[in-house]
Coordinates of C-alpha atoms and ligand atoms in Angstrom, one line a residue:
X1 CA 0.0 0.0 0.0
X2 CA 1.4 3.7 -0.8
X3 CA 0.9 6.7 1.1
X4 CA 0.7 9.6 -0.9
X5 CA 2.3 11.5 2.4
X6 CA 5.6 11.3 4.6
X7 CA 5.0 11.2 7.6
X8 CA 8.1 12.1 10.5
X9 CA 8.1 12.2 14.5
X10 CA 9.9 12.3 17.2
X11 CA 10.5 8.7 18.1
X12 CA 12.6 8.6 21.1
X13 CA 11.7 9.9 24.6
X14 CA 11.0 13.4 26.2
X15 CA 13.6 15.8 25.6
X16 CA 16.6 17.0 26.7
X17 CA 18.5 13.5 25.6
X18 CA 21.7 12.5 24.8
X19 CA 20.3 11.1 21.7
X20 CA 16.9 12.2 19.6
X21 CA 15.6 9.7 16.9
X22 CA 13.7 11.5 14.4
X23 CA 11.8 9.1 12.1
X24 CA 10.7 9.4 8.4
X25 CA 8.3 7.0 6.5
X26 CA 6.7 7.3 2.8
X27 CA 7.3 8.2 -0.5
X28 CA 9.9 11.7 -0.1
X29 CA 12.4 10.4 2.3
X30 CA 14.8 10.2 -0.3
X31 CA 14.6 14.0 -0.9
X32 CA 14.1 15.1 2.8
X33 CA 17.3 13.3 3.5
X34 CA 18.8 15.3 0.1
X35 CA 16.9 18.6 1.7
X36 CA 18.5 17.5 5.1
X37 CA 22.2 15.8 4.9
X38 CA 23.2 16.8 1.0
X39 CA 23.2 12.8 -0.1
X40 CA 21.1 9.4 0.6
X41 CA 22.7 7.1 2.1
X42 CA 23.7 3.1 1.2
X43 CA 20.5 1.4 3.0
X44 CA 21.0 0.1 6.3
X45 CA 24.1 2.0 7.1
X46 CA 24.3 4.1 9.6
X47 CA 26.0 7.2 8.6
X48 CA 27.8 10.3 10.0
X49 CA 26.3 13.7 8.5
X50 CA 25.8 17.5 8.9
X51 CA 22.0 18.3 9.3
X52 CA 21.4 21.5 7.6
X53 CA 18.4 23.9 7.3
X54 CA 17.8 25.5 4.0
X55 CA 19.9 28.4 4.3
X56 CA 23.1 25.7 4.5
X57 CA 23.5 26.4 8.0
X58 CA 24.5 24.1 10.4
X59 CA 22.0 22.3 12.8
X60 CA 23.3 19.6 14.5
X61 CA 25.5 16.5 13.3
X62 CA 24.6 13.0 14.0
X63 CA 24.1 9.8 12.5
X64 CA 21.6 9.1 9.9
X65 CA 20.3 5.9 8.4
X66 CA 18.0 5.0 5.1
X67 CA 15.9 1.8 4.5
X68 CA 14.7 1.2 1.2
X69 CA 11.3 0.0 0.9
X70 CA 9.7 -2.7 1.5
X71 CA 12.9 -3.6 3.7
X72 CA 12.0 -1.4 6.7
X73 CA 9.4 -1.2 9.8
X74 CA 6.3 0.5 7.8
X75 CA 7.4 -1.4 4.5
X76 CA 8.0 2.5 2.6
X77 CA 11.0 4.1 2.1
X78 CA 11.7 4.9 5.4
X79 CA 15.1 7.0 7.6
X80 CA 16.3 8.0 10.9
X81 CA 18.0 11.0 11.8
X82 CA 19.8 10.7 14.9
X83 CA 20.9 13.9 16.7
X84 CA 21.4 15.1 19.9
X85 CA 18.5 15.6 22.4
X86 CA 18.3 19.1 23.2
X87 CA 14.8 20.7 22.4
X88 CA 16.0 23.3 20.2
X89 CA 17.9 21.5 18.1
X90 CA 15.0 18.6 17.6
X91 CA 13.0 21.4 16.8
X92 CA 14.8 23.1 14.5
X93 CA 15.1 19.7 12.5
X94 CA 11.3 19.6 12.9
X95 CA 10.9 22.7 11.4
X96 CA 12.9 22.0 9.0
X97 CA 11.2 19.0 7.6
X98 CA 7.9 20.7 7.7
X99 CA 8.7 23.1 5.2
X100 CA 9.8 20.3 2.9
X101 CA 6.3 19.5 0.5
X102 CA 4.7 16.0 0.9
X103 CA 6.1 15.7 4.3
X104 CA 3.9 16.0 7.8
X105 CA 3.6 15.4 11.3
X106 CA 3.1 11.6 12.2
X107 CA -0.5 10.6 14.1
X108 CA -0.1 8.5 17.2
X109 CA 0.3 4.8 16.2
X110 CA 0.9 5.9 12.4
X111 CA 4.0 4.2 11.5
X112 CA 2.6 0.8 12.9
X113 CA -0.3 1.6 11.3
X114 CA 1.4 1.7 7.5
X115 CA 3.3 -0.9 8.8
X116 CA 0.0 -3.0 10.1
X117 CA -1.5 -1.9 6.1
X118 CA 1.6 -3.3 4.7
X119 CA 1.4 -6.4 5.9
X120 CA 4.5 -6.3 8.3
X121 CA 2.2 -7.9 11.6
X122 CA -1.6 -8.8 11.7
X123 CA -3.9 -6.7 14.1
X124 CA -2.5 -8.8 17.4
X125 CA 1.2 -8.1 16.5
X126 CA 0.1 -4.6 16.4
X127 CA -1.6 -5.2 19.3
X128 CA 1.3 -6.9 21.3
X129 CA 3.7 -3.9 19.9
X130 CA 1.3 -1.7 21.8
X131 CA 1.7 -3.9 24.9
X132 CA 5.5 -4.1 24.6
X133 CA 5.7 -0.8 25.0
X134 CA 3.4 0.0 27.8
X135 CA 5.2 -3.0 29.9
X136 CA 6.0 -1.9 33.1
X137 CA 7.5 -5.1 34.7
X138 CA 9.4 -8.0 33.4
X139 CA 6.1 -10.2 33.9
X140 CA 4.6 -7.9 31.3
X141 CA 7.6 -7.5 28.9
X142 CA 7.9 -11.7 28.4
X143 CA 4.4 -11.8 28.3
X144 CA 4.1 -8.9 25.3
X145 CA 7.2 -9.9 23.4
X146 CA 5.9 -13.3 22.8
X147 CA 3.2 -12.1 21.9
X148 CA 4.7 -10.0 19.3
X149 CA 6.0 -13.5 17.3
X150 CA 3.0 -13.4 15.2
X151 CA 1.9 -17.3 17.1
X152 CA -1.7 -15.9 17.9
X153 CA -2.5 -15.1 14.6
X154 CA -0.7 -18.5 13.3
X155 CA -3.1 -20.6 15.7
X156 CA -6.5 -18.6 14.9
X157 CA -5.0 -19.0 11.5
X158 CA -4.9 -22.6 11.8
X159 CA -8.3 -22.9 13.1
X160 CA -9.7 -21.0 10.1
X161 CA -8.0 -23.5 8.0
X162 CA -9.4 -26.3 9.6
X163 CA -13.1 -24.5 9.5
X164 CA -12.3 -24.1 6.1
X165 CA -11.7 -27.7 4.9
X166 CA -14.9 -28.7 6.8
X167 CA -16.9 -26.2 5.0
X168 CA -15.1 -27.3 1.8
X169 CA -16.2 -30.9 2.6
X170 CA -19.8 -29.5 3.0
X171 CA -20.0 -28.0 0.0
X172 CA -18.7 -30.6 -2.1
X173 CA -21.4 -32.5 -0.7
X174 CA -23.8 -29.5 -1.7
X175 CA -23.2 -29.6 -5.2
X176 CA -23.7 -33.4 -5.8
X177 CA -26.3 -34.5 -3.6
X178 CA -29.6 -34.1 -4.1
X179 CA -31.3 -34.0 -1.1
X180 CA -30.0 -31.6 1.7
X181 CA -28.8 -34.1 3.8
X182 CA -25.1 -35.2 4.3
X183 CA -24.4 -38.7 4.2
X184 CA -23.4 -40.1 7.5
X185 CA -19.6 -41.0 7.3
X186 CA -18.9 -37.5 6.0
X187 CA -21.8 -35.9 8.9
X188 CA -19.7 -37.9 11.6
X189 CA -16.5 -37.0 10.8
X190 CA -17.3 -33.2 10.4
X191 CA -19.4 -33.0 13.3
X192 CA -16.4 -34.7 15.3
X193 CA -13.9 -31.9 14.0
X194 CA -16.4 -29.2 14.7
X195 CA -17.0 -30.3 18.5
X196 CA -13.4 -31.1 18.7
X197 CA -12.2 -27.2 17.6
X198 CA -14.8 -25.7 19.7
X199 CA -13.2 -27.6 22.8
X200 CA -10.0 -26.0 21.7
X201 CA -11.6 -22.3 21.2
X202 CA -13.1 -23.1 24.7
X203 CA -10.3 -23.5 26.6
X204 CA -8.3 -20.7 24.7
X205 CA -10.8 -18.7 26.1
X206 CA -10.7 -19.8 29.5
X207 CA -6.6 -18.4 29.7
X208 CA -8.3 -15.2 29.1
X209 CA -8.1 -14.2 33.2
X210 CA -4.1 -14.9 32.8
X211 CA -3.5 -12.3 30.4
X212 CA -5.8 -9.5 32.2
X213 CA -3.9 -10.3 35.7
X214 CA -0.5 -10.3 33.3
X215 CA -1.7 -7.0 31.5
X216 CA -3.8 -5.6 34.2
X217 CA -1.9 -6.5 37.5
X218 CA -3.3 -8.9 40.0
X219 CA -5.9 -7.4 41.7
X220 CA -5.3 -7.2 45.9
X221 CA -7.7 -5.4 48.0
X222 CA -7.0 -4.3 52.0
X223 CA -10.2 -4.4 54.1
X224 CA -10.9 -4.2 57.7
X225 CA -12.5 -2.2 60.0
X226 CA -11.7 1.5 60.7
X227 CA -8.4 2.5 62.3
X228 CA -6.8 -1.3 61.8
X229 CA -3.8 0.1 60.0
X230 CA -4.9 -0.5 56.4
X231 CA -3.7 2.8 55.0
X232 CA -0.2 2.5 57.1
X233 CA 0.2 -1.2 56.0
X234 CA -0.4 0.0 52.3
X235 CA 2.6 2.8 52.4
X236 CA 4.8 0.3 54.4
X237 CA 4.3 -2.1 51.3
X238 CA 5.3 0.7 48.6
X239 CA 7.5 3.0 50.9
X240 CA 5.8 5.7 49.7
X241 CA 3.4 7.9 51.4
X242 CA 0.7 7.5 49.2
X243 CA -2.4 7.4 52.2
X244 CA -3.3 9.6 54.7
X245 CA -2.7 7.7 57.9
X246 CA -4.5 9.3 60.9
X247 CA -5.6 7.3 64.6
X248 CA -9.2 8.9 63.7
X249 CA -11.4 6.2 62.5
X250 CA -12.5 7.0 59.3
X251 CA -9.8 8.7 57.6
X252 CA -9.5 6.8 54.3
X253 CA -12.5 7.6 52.4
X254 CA -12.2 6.5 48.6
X255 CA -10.1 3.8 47.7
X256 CA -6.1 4.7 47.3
X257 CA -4.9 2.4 44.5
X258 CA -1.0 1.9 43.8
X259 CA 0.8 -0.6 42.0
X260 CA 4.0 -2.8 42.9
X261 CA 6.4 -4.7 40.6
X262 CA 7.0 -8.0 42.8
X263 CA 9.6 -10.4 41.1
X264 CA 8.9 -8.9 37.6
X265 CA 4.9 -9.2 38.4
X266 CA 2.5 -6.3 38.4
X267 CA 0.3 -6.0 41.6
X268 CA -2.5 -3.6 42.5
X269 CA -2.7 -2.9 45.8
X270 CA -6.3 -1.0 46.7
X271 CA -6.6 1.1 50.4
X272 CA -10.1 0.8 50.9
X273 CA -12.3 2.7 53.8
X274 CA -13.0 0.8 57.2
X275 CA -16.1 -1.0 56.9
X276 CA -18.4 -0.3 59.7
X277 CA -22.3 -0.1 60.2
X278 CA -23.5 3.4 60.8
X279 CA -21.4 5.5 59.2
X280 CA -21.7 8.7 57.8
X281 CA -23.3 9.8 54.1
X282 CA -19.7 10.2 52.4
X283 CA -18.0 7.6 54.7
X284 CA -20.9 4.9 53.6
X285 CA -20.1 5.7 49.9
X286 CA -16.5 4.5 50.9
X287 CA -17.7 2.0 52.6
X288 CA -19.7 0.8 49.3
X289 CA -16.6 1.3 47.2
X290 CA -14.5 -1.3 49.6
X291 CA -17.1 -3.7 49.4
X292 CA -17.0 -3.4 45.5
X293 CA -13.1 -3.1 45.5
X294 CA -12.9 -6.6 47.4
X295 CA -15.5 -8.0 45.7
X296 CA -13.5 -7.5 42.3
X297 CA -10.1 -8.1 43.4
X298 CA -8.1 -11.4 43.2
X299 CA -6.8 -11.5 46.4
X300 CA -8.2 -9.4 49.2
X301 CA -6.3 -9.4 52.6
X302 CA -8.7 -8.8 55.3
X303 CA -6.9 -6.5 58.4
X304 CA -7.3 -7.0 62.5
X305 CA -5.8 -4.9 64.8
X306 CA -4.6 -7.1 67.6
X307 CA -5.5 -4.2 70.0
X308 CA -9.0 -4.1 69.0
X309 CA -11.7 -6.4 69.6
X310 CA -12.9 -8.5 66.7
X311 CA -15.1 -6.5 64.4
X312 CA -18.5 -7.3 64.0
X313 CA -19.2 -4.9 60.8
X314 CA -17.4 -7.5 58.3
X315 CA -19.5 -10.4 57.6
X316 CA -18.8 -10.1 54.1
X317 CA -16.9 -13.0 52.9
X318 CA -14.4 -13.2 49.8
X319 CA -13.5 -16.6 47.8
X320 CA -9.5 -15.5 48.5
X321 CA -9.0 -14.1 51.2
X322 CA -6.3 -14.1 53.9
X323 CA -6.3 -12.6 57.6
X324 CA -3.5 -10.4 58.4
X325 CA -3.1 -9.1 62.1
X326 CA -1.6 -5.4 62.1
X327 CA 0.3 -3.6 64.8
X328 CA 1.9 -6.9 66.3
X329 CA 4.8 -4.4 67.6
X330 CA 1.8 -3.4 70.6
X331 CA 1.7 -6.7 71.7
X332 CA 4.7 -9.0 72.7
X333 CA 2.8 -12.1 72.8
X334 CA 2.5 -11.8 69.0
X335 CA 5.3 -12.2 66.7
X336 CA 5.4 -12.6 63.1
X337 CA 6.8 -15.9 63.2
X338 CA 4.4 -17.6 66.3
X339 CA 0.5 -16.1 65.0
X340 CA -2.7 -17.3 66.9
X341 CA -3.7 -19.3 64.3
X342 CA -1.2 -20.4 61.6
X343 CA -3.1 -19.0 58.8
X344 CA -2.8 -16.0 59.6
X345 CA -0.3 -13.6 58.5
X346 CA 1.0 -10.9 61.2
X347 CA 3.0 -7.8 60.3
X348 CA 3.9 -4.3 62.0
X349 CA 3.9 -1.3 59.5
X350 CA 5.8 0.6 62.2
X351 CA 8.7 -1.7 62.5
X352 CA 8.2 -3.4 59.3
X353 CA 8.2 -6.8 60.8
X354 CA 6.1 -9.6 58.6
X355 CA 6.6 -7.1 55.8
X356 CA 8.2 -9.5 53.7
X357 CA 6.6 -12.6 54.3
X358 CA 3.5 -10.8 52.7
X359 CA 5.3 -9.8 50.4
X360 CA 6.8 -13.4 49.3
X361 CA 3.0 -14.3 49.8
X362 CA 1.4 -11.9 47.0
X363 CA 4.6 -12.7 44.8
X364 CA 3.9 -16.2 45.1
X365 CA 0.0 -15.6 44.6
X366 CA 0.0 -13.4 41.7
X367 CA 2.8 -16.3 39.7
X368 CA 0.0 -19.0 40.9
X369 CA -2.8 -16.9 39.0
X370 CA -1.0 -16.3 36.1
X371 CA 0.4 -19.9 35.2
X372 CA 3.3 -20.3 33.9
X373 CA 4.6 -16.5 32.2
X374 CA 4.2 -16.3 28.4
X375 CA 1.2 -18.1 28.4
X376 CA -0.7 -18.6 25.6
X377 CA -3.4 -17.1 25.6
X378 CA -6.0 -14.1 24.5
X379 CA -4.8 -11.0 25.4
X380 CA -7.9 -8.5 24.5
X381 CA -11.0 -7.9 25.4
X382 CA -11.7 -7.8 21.8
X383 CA -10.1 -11.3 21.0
X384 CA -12.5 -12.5 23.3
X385 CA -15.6 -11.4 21.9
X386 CA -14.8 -12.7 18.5
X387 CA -13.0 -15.7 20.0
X388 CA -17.1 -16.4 21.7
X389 CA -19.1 -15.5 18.5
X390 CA -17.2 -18.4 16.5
X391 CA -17.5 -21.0 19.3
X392 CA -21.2 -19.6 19.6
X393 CA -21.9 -20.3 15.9
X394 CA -19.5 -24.0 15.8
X395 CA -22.0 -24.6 19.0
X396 CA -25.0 -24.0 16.9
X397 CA -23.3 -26.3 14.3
X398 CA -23.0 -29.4 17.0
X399 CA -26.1 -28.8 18.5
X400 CA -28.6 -28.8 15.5
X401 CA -29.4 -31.5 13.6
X402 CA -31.0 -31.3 10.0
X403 CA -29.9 -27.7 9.9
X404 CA -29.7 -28.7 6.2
X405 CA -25.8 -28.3 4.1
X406 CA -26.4 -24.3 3.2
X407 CA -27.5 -23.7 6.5
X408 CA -24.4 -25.6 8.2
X409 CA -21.7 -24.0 5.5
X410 CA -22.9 -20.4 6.6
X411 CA -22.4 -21.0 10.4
X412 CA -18.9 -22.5 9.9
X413 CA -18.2 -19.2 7.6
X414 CA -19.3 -17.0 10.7
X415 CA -17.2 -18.8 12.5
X416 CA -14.2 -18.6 10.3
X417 CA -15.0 -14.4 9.7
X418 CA -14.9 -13.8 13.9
X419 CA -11.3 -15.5 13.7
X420 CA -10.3 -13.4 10.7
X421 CA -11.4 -10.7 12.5
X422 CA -9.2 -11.2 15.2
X423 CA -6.1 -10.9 13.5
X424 CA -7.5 -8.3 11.4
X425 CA -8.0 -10.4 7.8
X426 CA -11.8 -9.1 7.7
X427 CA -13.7 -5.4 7.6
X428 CA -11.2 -3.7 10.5
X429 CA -11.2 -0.6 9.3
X430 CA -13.1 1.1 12.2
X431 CA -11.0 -0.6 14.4
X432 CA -7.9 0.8 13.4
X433 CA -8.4 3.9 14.7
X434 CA -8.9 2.7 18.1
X435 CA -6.2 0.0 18.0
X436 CA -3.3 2.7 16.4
X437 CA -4.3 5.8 18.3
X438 CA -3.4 4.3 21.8
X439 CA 0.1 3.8 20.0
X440 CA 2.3 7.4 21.2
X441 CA 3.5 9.8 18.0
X442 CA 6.3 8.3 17.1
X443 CA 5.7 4.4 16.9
Ligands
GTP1 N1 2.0 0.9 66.8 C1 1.5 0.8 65.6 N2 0.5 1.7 65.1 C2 0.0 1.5 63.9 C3 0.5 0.5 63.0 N3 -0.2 0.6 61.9 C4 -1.1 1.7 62.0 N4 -0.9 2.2 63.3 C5 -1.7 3.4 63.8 O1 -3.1 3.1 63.7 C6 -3.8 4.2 63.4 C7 -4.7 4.0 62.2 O2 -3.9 3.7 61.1 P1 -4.4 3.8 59.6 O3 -3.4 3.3 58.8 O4 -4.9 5.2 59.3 O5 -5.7 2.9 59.7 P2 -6.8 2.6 58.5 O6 -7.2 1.2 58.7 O7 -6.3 3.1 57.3 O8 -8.0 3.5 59.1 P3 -9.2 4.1 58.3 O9 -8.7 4.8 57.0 O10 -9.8 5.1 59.2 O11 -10.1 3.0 58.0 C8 -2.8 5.3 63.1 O12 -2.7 6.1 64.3 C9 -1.5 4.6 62.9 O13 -0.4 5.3 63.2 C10 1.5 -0.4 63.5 O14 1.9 -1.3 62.8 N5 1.9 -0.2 64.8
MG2 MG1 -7.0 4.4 55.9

């Protein structure tokens, strides 16, 4: 595909920098870089040169490298101009390529768009690029850059394939028999590929909660009643003062959410509000919005002072939970290692005793949810809902009988379609917009 444009960006972080990368993609590289530098160089040589403005005068010097198309990241004729990072010099070669005709600004997401258009990744390679860049742990990373390998599109690929040849069977049986009906040995084995795929689409989907706690972070909620050292606990855990901490009941009123990189594994830790009966209008809201936060999250650690009486307010009960006694430095009776009951965890945000045994604990949990890393498995929201229209319609095929050939043929090319739509084979176009534009200018 040709773009009648050039498009160029700053690609590389904010400035100052040692080093700015300023990227060019599309059909008048070759004369920006003639504009730019006085020659083009060899492709895929990086190259020492004067950058010059129009007037011959010197801007910066710096490396600068060509790719000739279709050998390059978008597929066009594409170049790099690498200078040094200061902001006036990265935009005075800005300006300068501005002025240049044919050649604008880059969108967000628009070189991995052309790139996307020409065929370099499908629409979850473009996906996982997007995901690559966003990681913010090593969990994330491995997870993305597998991702990026182009294997989901080769399995939904396969399964089209395999749809395909049923359908193929089917209609070979549409054009020569008379009657609508398939004969049996052919009905058995197709209906036996069918069910078989749909398992496989099945438990595809199923993996779907390991890539959102991957992507997402895994989900860990503090409850307990007011004044039981939530708030403290949660800035012990990030060494941060991120909640107020006050000895007035009631001081955390919305939730306080922060987010920990544990062994290369994303966790969201949520402060929640004390839950107690009889609170105020705006502390109840709070109250609501704990109850929601806990309900939701993965793993939600339920607090108890050991200087308060048991609370009566929190009958609520969550499918993983785990009790963790606060302020054990109050009581020498208690110690992190020796809790009244060995199931429970005991910590001291003031000391920071216990600190990293819940730690080790959250690590361990959040690895357990997520599988092995790298899993394979969808990885979007959107993947999913095509992933359950196709077994929806191969389920329709199983479960009917008589549907009659034409019938059958059109729900295994439904199916087929939702899979191409995944990797971006069928009608996209209004997606791209939404996939590319989450992309930052630049990429
Ligand atoms: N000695 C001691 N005091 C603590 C510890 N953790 C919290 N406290 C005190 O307990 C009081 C309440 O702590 P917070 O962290 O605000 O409790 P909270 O559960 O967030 O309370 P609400 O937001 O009101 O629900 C404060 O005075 C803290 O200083 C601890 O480990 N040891
Ligand atoms: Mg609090």
């Amino acid at each position: 595909m040709m773009f009648r444009e050039t498009i160029y960006a700053l690609s590389s972080g904010a400035l100052p920098s040692a080093v700015a990368v300023i990227r060019l993609s599309g059909p008048h590289v070759r004369e920006a870089l003639t504009r730019i530098v006085g020659f083009v160089p060899e492709p895929r040589q990086l190259v020492l040169a004067t950058m010059r403005n129009s007037s011959g005068e010197q801007i910066d010097r710096g490396f600068v490298s060509y790719f000739a198309a279709p050998a390059s990241f978008t597929g066009e004729d594409a170049a790099e101009l690498d200078s040094h990072g200061g902001k006036a010099v990265v935009a005075a070669l800005l300006k300068e390529l501005s002025s240049i005709a044919g050649l604008r600004p880059a969108d967000p997401g628009e070189f991995a768009r052309r790139a996307y258009l020409n065929g370099k990744f499908d629409l979850t390679g473009a996906e996982a690029l997007g995901d690559l860049i966003e990681a913010e742990t090593e969990g994330q990373r491995r997870f993305a850059v597998a991702n990026t390998g182009g294997r989901t599109a080769a399995l939904y690929q396969g399964w089209r394939e395999r749809i395909i040849h049923t359908r193929a069977m089917i209609e070979a049986e549409l054009d020569f028999a008379d009657e609508g009906d398939i004969p049996e040995s052919i009905g058995s084995t197709v209906l036996s590929s069918v069910t078989e795929l749909r398992q496989e689409i099945l438990s595809h989907i199923e993996g779907y909660s390991t890539a959102e706690i991957l992507r997402e972070g895994f989900q860990v909620a503090l409850i307990g009643p007011p004044n039981a050292g939530k708030s403290s606990l949660l800035n012990a855990l990030v060494k941060r003062d991120v909640a107020i901490v006050s000895d007035e009941p009631g001081t955390t009123r919305d939730l306080v959410v922060v987010n920990l990189d544990l062994g290369g594994m994303k966790i969201v830790l949520t402060d929640t509000a004390g839950i107690r009966e009889g609170a105020g209008k705006v502390e109840q809201q709070g109250v609501e919005r704990a109850r929601h936060a806990a309900g939701s999250a993965h793993l939600v650690l339920r607090l108890q002072d050991i200087t308060a009486p048991p609370s009566f307010g929190l009958k609520d009960e969550y499918t993983d939970e785990i009790v963790v006694l606060t302020k054990i430095d109050l009581d020498e009776r208690v110690s992190v290692g020796d809790p009244p009951d060995p199931g429970h965890l005991a910590v001291s945000a003031k000391t920071g005793e216990g600190l990293d045994a819940l730690l080790a604990l959250l690590q361990e949990r959040a690895t357990k949810a997520t599988g092995a890393t790298g899993g394979f498995v969808p990885f979007r929201e959107r993947h999913l809902v095509h992933l359950r229209e196709a077994e929806r319609l191969l389920g329709e095929f199983s479960a009917a009988r008589n549907l009659g050939l034409e019938l059958q043929a059109e729900l295994l090319r439904g199916a087929s379609l939702a899979l191409g739509r995944i990797i971006g084979d069928v009608d996209v176009e209004d997606l791209l917009d939404v996939i590319f534009s989450r992309f930052c200018v630049g990429k």
